Tab-separated table of C-alpha atoms in Angstrom:
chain	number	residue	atom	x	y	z
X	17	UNK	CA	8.670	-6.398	23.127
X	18	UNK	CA	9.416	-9.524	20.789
X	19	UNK	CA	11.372	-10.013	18.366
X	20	UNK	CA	8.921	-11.207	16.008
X	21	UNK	CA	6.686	-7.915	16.633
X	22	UNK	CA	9.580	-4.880	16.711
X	23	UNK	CA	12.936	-3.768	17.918
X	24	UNK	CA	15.246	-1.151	18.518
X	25	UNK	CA	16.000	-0.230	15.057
X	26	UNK	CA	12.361	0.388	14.925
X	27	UNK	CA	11.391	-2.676	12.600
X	28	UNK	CA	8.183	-4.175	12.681
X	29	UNK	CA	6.542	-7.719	10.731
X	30	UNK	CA	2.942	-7.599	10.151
X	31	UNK	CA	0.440	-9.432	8.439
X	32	UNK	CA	-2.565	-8.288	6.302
X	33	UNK	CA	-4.866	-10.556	4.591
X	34	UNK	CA	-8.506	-10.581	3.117
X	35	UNK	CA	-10.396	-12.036	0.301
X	36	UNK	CA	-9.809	-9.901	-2.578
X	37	UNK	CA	-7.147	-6.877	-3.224
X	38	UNK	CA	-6.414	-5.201	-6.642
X	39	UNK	CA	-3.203	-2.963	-6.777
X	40	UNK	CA	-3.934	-1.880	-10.159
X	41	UNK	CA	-0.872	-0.058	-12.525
X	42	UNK	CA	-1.331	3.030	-14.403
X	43	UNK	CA	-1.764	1.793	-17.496
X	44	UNK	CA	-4.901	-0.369	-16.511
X	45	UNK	CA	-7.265	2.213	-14.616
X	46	UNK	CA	-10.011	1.551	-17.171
X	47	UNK	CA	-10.641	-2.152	-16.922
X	48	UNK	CA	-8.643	-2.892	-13.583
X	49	UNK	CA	-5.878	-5.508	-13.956
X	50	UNK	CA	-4.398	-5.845	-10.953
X	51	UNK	CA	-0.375	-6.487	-10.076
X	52	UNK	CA	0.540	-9.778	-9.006
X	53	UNK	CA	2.027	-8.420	-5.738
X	54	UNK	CA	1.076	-5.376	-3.938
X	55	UNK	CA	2.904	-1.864	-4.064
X	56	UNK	CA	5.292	-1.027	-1.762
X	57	UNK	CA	3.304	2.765	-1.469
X	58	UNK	CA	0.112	0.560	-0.905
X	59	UNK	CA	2.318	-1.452	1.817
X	60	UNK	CA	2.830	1.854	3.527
X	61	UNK	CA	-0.855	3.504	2.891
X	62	UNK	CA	-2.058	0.113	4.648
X	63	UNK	CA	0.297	0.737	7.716
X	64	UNK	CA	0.131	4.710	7.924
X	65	UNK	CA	-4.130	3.518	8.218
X	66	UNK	CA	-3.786	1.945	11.371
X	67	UNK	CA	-0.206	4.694	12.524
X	68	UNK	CA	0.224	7.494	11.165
X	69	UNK	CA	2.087	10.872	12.309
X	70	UNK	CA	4.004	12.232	8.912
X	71	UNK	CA	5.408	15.470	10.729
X	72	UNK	CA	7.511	12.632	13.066
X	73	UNK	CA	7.977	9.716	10.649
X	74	UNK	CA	7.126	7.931	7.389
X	75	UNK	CA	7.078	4.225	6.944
X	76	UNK	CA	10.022	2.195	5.117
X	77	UNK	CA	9.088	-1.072	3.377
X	78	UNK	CA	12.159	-3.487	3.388
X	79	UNK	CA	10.794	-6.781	2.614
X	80	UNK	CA	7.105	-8.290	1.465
X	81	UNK	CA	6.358	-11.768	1.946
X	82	UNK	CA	3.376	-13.121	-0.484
X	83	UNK	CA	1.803	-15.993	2.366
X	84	UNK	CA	-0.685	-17.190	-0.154
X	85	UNK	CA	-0.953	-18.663	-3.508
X	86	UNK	CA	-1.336	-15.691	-6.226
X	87	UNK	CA	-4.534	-16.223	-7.724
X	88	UNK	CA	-6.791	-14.119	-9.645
X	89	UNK	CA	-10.324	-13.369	-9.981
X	90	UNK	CA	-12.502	-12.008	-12.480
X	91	UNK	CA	-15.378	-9.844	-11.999
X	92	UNK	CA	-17.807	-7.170	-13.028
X	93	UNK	CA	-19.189	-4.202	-11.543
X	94	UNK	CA	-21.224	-1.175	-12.404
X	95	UNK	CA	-19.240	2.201	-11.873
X	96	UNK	CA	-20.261	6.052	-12.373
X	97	UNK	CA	-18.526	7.722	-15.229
X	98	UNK	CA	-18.335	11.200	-13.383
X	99	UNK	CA	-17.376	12.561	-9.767
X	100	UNK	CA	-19.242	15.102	-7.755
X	101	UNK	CA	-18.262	18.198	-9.102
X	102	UNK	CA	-16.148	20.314	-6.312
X	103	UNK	CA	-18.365	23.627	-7.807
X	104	UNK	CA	-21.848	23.014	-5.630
X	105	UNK	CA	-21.974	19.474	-5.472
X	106	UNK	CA	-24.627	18.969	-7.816
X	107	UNK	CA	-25.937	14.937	-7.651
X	108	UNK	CA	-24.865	12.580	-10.458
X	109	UNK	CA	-27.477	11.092	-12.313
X	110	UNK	CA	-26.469	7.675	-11.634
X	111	UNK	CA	-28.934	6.018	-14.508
X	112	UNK	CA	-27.508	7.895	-17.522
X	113	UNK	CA	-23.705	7.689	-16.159
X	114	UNK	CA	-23.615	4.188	-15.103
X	115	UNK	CA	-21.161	1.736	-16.954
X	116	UNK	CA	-20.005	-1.861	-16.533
X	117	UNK	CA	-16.624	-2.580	-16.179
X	118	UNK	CA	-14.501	-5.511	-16.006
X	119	UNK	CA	-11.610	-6.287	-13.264
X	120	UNK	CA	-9.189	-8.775	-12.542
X	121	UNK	CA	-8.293	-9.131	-8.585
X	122	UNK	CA	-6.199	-10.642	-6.579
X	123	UNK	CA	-8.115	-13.348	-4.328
X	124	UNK	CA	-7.602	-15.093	-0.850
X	125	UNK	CA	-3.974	-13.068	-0.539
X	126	UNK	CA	-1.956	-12.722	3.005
X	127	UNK	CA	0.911	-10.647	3.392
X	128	UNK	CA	3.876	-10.427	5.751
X	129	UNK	CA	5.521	-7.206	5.362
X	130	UNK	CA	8.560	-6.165	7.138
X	131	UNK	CA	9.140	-2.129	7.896
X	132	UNK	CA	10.648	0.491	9.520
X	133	UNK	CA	9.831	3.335	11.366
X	134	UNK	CA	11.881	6.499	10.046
X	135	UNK	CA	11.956	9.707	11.980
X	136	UNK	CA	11.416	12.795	10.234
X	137	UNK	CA	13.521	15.446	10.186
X	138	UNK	CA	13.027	17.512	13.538
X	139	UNK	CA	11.039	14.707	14.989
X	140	UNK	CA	11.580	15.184	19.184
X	141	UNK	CA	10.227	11.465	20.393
X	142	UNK	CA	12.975	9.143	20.555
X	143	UNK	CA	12.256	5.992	17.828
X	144	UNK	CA	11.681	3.652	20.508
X	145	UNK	CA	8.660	5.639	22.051
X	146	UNK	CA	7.442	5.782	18.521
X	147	UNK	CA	8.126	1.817	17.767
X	148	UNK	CA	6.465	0.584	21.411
X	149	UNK	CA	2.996	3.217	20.383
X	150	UNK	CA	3.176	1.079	16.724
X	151	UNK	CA	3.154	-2.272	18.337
X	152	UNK	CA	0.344	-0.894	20.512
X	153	UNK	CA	-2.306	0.022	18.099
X	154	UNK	CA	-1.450	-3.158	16.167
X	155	UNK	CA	-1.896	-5.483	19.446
X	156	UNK	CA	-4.687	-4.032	20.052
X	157	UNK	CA	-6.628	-3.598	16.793
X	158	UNK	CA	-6.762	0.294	16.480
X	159	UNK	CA	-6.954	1.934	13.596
X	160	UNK	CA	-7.628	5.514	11.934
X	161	UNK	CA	-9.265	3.718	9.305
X	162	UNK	CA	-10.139	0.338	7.738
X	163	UNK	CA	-6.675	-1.078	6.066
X	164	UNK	CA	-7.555	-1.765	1.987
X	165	UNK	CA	-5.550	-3.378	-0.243
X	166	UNK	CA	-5.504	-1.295	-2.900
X	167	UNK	CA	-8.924	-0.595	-3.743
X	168	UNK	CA	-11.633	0.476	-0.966
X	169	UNK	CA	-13.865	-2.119	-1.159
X	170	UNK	CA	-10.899	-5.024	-0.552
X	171	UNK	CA	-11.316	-3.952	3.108
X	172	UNK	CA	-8.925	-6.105	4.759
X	173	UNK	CA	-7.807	-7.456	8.701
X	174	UNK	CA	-4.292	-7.196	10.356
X	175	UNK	CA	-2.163	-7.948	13.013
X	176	UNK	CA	1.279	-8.128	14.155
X	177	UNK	CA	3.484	-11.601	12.454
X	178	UNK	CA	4.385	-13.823	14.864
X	179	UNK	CA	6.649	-15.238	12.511
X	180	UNK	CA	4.959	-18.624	11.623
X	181	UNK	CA	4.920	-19.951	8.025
X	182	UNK	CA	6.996	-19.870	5.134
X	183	UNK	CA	6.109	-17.734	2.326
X	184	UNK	CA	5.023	-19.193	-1.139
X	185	UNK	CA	8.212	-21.502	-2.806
X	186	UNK	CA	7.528	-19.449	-5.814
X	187	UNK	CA	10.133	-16.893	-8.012
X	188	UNK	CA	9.552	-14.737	-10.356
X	189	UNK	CA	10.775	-11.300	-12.135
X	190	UNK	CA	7.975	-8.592	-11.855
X	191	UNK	CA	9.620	-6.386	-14.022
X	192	UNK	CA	9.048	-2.749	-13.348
X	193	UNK	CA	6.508	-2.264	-10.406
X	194	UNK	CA	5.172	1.143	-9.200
X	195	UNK	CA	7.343	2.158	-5.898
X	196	UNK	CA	5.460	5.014	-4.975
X	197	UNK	CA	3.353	8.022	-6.326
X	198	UNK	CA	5.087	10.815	-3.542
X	199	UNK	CA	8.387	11.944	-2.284
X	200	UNK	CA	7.763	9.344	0.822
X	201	UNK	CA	9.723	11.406	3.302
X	202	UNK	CA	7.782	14.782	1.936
X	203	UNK	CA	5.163	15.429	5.058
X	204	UNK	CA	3.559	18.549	3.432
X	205	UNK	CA	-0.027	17.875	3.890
X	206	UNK	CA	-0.770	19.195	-0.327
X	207	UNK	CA	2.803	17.181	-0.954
X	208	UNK	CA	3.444	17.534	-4.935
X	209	UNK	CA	2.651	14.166	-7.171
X	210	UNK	CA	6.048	12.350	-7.938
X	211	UNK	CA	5.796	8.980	-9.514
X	212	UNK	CA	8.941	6.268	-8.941
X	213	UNK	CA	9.473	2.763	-10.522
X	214	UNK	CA	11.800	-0.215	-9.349
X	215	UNK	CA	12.398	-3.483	-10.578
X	216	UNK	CA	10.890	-6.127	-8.462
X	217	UNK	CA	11.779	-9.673	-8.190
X	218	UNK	CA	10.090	-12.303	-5.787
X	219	UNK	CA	12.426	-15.031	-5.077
X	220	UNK	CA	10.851	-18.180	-3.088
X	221	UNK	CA	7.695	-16.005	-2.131
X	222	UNK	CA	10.189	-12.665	-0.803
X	223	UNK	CA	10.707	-9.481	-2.556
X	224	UNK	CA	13.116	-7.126	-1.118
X	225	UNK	CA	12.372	-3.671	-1.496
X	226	UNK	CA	15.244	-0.821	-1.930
X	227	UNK	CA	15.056	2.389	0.085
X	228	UNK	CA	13.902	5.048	-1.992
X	229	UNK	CA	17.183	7.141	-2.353
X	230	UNK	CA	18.613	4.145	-3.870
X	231	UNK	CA	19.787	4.190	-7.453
X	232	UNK	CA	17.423	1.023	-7.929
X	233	UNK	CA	14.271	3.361	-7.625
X	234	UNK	CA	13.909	5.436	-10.584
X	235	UNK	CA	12.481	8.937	-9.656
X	236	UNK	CA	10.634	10.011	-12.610
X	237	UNK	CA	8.835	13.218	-11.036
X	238	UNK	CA	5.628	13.663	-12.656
X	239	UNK	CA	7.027	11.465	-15.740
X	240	UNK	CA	5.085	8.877	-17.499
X	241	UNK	CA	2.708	8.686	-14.750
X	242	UNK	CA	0.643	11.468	-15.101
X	243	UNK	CA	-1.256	10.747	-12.132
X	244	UNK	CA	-2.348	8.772	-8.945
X	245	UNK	CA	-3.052	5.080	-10.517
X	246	UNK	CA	-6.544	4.789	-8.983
X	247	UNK	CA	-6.693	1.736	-6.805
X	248	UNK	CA	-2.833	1.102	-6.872
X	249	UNK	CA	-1.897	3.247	-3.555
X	250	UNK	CA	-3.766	3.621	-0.250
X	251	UNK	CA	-1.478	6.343	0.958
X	252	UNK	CA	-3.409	7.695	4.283
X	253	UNK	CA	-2.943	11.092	5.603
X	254	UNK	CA	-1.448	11.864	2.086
X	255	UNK	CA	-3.494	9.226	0.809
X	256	UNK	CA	-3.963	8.535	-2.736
């Protein structure tokens, strides 16, 4: 195994990129205005898509590398007002619930993100076993679903870094980003919603990310965020 795809500490670099991605924050779920950088709970929804066992680990994000120029898009698109009622799913009427809303994307973006394999509590497999099955299903393509970033419909491809490039030569402070919308070590399947904030700075095109029982993360339970920012997170197998 290379360097550049894993190693022993179970730490692996991989790329996504595609045309469009909007991580949106809760406070913009009407009209969709994306971040400028993705989530580091997107980060690991994308990952836990193409590996994903929670009862023997959950997926660390130390570092995101922003490969291409930020650049936004606007757009329009006509949504549904309602969801499928869980009682009988009864069909929506799509003529007298359609709307038009507006959204601003993220376009032509390619991320390298760095992360870590953590074993879960009682996890048997030793981390290596669990690092060398990662860097399979990445080599070869595999996936338990199509990767987004952030939104369904920014479908997206990925592969393991082989280290070439530099990220952007751009800094900036992001202020207070979205860290996650779970506990991301809870593996119950119905795990409780628990929003967390940290402050995010890119500096020459990196952001490091802190581990979530850092003081930098601030754990606000079910807090100001008083739910799953639709479109922010693409938390799989837990997925929101």
């Amino acid at each position: 195994m290379s360097d550049v795809c894993g190693n022993s500490a179970g730490l692996l670099t991989v790329e996504f990129w595609g045309p469009m991605a909007c991580f949106c924050p809760p406070y913009a779920k009407v009209d969709r205005l994306s971040y400028a950088v993705p989530t580091p709970s997107a980060l690991r929804g994308m990952l836990a898509s193409v590996y994903c066992k929670p009862a023997e680990f959950w997926w660390a994000i130390r570092k995101i590398e922003i490969m291409r120029p930020i650049k936004y898009l606007s757009v329009r698109r006509n949504e549904v007002k309602r969801r499928l009622s869980d009682r009988g799913m009864r069909p929506i009427d799509v003529t007298a619930c359609r709307t038009q809303r507006a959204m601003t994307v993220l376009k032509d973006v390619r991320y390298r993100v760095t992360a870590q394999i953590t074993p879960a509590d009682g996890c048997r497999r030793p981390l290596a076993a669990l690092t060398d099955q990662a860097v399979r299903r990445f080599e070869k393509g595999q996936c338990f679903q199509q990767p987004y970033l952030g939104l369904r419909e920014c479908i997206c491809d990925f592969a393991l870094s082989d280290g070439l490039g530099r990220p952007i030569q751009e800094s900036m402070d992001l202020n207070l980003m979205v860290f996650d919308t779970h506990v991301p070590y809870d593996n119950r399947k119905n795990a409780p919603f628990s929003s967390s904030l940290y402050h995010a700075v890119m500096q020459d095109g990196v952001i490091l990310v802190p581990d979530y029982d850092s003081p930098e993360v601030i754990k606000l339970g079910r807090g100001i965020l008083a739910g799953p920012a639709e479109g922010s997170d693409a938390y799989v197998a837990g997925t929101v």
